[in-house]
Amino acid sequence: MKGWISARRAAGLLLAFLGALALFHLLMILGVLPEGIVWGGRADDAPGGVRAMEAVSLAVTLLMMLAVALRAGRIGPPRNGRTIRAVLWLMFTYFLLNIAGNLASSSGAEKAIFTPLSVVLAALVLRLACEKK
């Protein structure tokens, strides 16, 4: 797993993709993008609907960015402690579950766009989680 991309590059790509994802969530919250392209088109049943679900997603995405930035040394010295590694493994699991959810979605856009994105994010997080340094 180590040889295909450096940990530094994986972290940079993760931060870029997660930043774009955070912007996407913000645009969903603001109502700029159509609601049917997320949550399998079923978030209307949730309390607060799509905006509430997207607000939670935005918060989770920002926390993921923080974990990656801490691990990569973008905020202070690089950290590889148990807590950061545990968060990275949780992120990896989250993205695996996300892949399954995207594949099961009735939204064609969700399947076509977010399934491959989740695969890439899972691979990049796995790269960081496996880094010993």
Tab-separated table of C-alpha atoms in Angstrom:
chain	number	residue	atom	x	y	z
A	1	MET	CA	0.000	0.000	0.000
A	2	LYS	CA	2.880	2.348	0.742
A	3	GLY	CA	4.521	2.617	-2.676
A	4	TRP	CA	1.691	3.925	-4.853
A	5	ILE	CA	1.622	7.480	-3.424
A	6	SER	CA	3.541	9.367	-0.754
A	7	ALA	CA	1.820	10.144	2.522
A	8	ARG	CA	2.440	13.844	1.926
A	9	ARG	CA	0.724	13.743	-1.469
A	10	ALA	CA	-2.127	11.610	-0.094
A	11	ALA	CA	-2.716	14.194	2.651
A	12	GLY	CA	-2.645	17.056	0.148
A	13	LEU	CA	-5.133	15.323	-2.129
A	14	LEU	CA	-7.347	14.430	0.822
A	15	LEU	CA	-7.412	18.044	1.973
A	16	ALA	CA	-8.250	19.217	-1.558
A	17	PHE	CA	-11.037	16.662	-2.048
A	18	LEU	CA	-12.437	17.201	1.452
A	19	GLY	CA	-12.322	20.976	0.909
A	20	ALA	CA	-14.316	20.571	-2.302
A	21	LEU	CA	-16.726	18.287	-0.456
A	22	ALA	CA	-17.147	20.883	2.303
A	23	LEU	CA	-17.971	23.483	-0.357
A	24	PHE	CA	-20.473	21.059	-1.880
A	25	HIS	CA	-22.176	20.591	1.518
A	26	LEU	CA	-22.302	24.357	1.986
A	27	LEU	CA	-23.905	24.801	-1.442
A	28	MET	CA	-26.479	22.146	-0.511
A	29	ILE	CA	-27.242	23.937	2.767
A	30	LEU	CA	-27.706	27.209	0.884
A	31	GLY	CA	-30.078	25.511	-1.553
A	32	VAL	CA	-27.897	26.210	-4.589
A	33	LEU	CA	-27.833	22.544	-5.684
A	34	PRO	CA	-30.851	20.239	-6.176
A	35	GLU	CA	-31.748	18.153	-3.129
A	36	GLY	CA	-32.401	14.985	-5.120
A	37	ILE	CA	-28.705	14.390	-5.782
A	38	VAL	CA	-27.874	13.524	-2.164
A	39	TRP	CA	-29.042	11.082	0.497
A	40	GLY	CA	-30.588	8.890	-2.162
A	41	GLY	CA	-33.233	11.584	-2.611
A	42	ARG	CA	-34.766	10.559	0.734
A	43	ALA	CA	-33.541	13.211	3.186
A	44	ASP	CA	-36.895	15.009	3.164
A	45	ASP	CA	-38.104	12.481	5.753
A	46	ALA	CA	-35.391	13.537	8.220
A	47	PRO	CA	-36.106	16.255	10.793
A	48	GLY	CA	-34.997	19.483	9.135
A	49	GLY	CA	-34.686	17.701	5.783
A	50	VAL	CA	-31.700	17.934	3.500
A	51	ARG	CA	-30.275	21.087	5.069
A	52	ALA	CA	-30.012	19.498	8.514
A	53	MET	CA	-28.399	16.362	7.113
A	54	GLU	CA	-25.976	18.454	5.067
A	55	ALA	CA	-25.074	20.566	8.111
A	56	VAL	CA	-24.056	17.384	9.928
A	57	SER	CA	-22.127	16.252	6.844
A	58	LEU	CA	-20.326	19.597	6.686
A	59	ALA	CA	-19.306	19.331	10.351
A	60	VAL	CA	-18.035	15.760	9.854
A	61	THR	CA	-16.104	16.792	6.730
A	62	LEU	CA	-14.455	19.697	8.564
A	63	LEU	CA	-13.443	17.368	11.418
A	64	MET	CA	-11.949	14.981	8.873
A	65	MET	CA	-9.978	17.854	7.365
A	66	LEU	CA	-8.690	18.732	10.826
A	67	ALA	CA	-7.557	15.140	11.443
A	68	VAL	CA	-5.747	14.985	8.088
A	69	ALA	CA	-4.140	18.401	8.629
A	70	LEU	CA	-2.925	17.357	12.089
A	71	ARG	CA	-1.592	14.042	10.778
A	72	ALA	CA	0.224	15.735	7.891
A	73	GLY	CA	1.731	18.500	9.984
A	74	ARG	CA	-0.251	21.233	8.255
A	75	ILE	CA	-1.270	22.366	11.742
A	76	GLY	CA	1.770	22.143	13.997
A	77	PRO	CA	4.194	19.208	13.838
A	78	PRO	CA	3.001	15.955	12.189
A	79	ARG	CA	1.061	13.752	14.567
A	80	ASN	CA	0.800	10.002	14.420
A	81	GLY	CA	-0.608	9.280	17.861
A	82	ARG	CA	-3.217	6.693	18.660
A	83	THR	CA	-6.081	9.164	18.503
A	84	ILE	CA	-5.200	10.469	15.036
A	85	ARG	CA	-4.649	6.941	13.707
A	86	ALA	CA	-7.964	5.806	15.218
A	87	VAL	CA	-9.729	8.739	13.548
A	88	LEU	CA	-8.101	7.844	10.211
A	89	TRP	CA	-9.312	4.244	10.521
A	90	LEU	CA	-12.799	5.516	11.385
A	91	MET	CA	-12.650	7.735	8.294
A	92	PHE	CA	-11.634	4.734	6.180
A	93	THR	CA	-14.588	2.738	7.544
A	94	TYR	CA	-16.900	5.701	6.941
A	95	PHE	CA	-15.826	5.914	3.301
A	96	LEU	CA	-16.305	2.158	2.830
A	97	LEU	CA	-19.846	2.480	4.172
A	98	ASN	CA	-20.316	5.527	1.978
A	99	ILE	CA	-19.362	3.470	-1.086
A	100	ALA	CA	-22.033	0.906	-0.220
A	101	GLY	CA	-24.628	3.632	0.366
A	102	ASN	CA	-23.795	5.378	-2.888
A	103	LEU	CA	-24.055	2.131	-4.838
A	104	ALA	CA	-27.466	1.472	-3.266
A	105	SER	CA	-28.726	4.987	-4.030
A	106	SER	CA	-31.599	5.548	-6.411
A	107	SER	CA	-29.904	8.748	-7.552
A	108	GLY	CA	-27.905	8.242	-10.723
A	109	ALA	CA	-25.816	11.333	-9.964
A	110	GLU	CA	-24.989	10.023	-6.512
A	111	LYS	CA	-23.862	6.690	-7.939
A	112	ALA	CA	-21.869	8.199	-10.794
A	113	ILE	CA	-20.140	11.002	-8.875
A	114	PHE	CA	-19.915	10.041	-5.232
A	115	THR	CA	-19.133	6.327	-5.539
A	116	PRO	CA	-15.803	6.916	-7.337
A	117	LEU	CA	-15.045	9.884	-5.065
A	118	SER	CA	-15.604	7.711	-1.993
A	119	VAL	CA	-13.316	5.018	-3.430
A	120	VAL	CA	-10.545	7.584	-3.950
A	121	LEU	CA	-11.042	9.082	-0.482
A	122	ALA	CA	-10.979	5.617	1.129
A	123	ALA	CA	-7.726	4.747	-0.665
A	124	LEU	CA	-6.071	8.029	0.336
A	125	VAL	CA	-7.146	7.698	3.966
A	126	LEU	CA	-5.930	4.104	4.004
A	127	ARG	CA	-2.545	5.331	2.770
A	128	LEU	CA	-2.315	7.804	5.652
A	129	ALA	CA	-3.608	5.323	8.218
A	130	CYS	CA	-0.925	2.793	7.203
A	131	GLU	CA	1.898	5.349	7.452
A	132	LYS	CA	4.095	4.577	10.460
A	133	LYS	CA	5.980	7.890	10.601
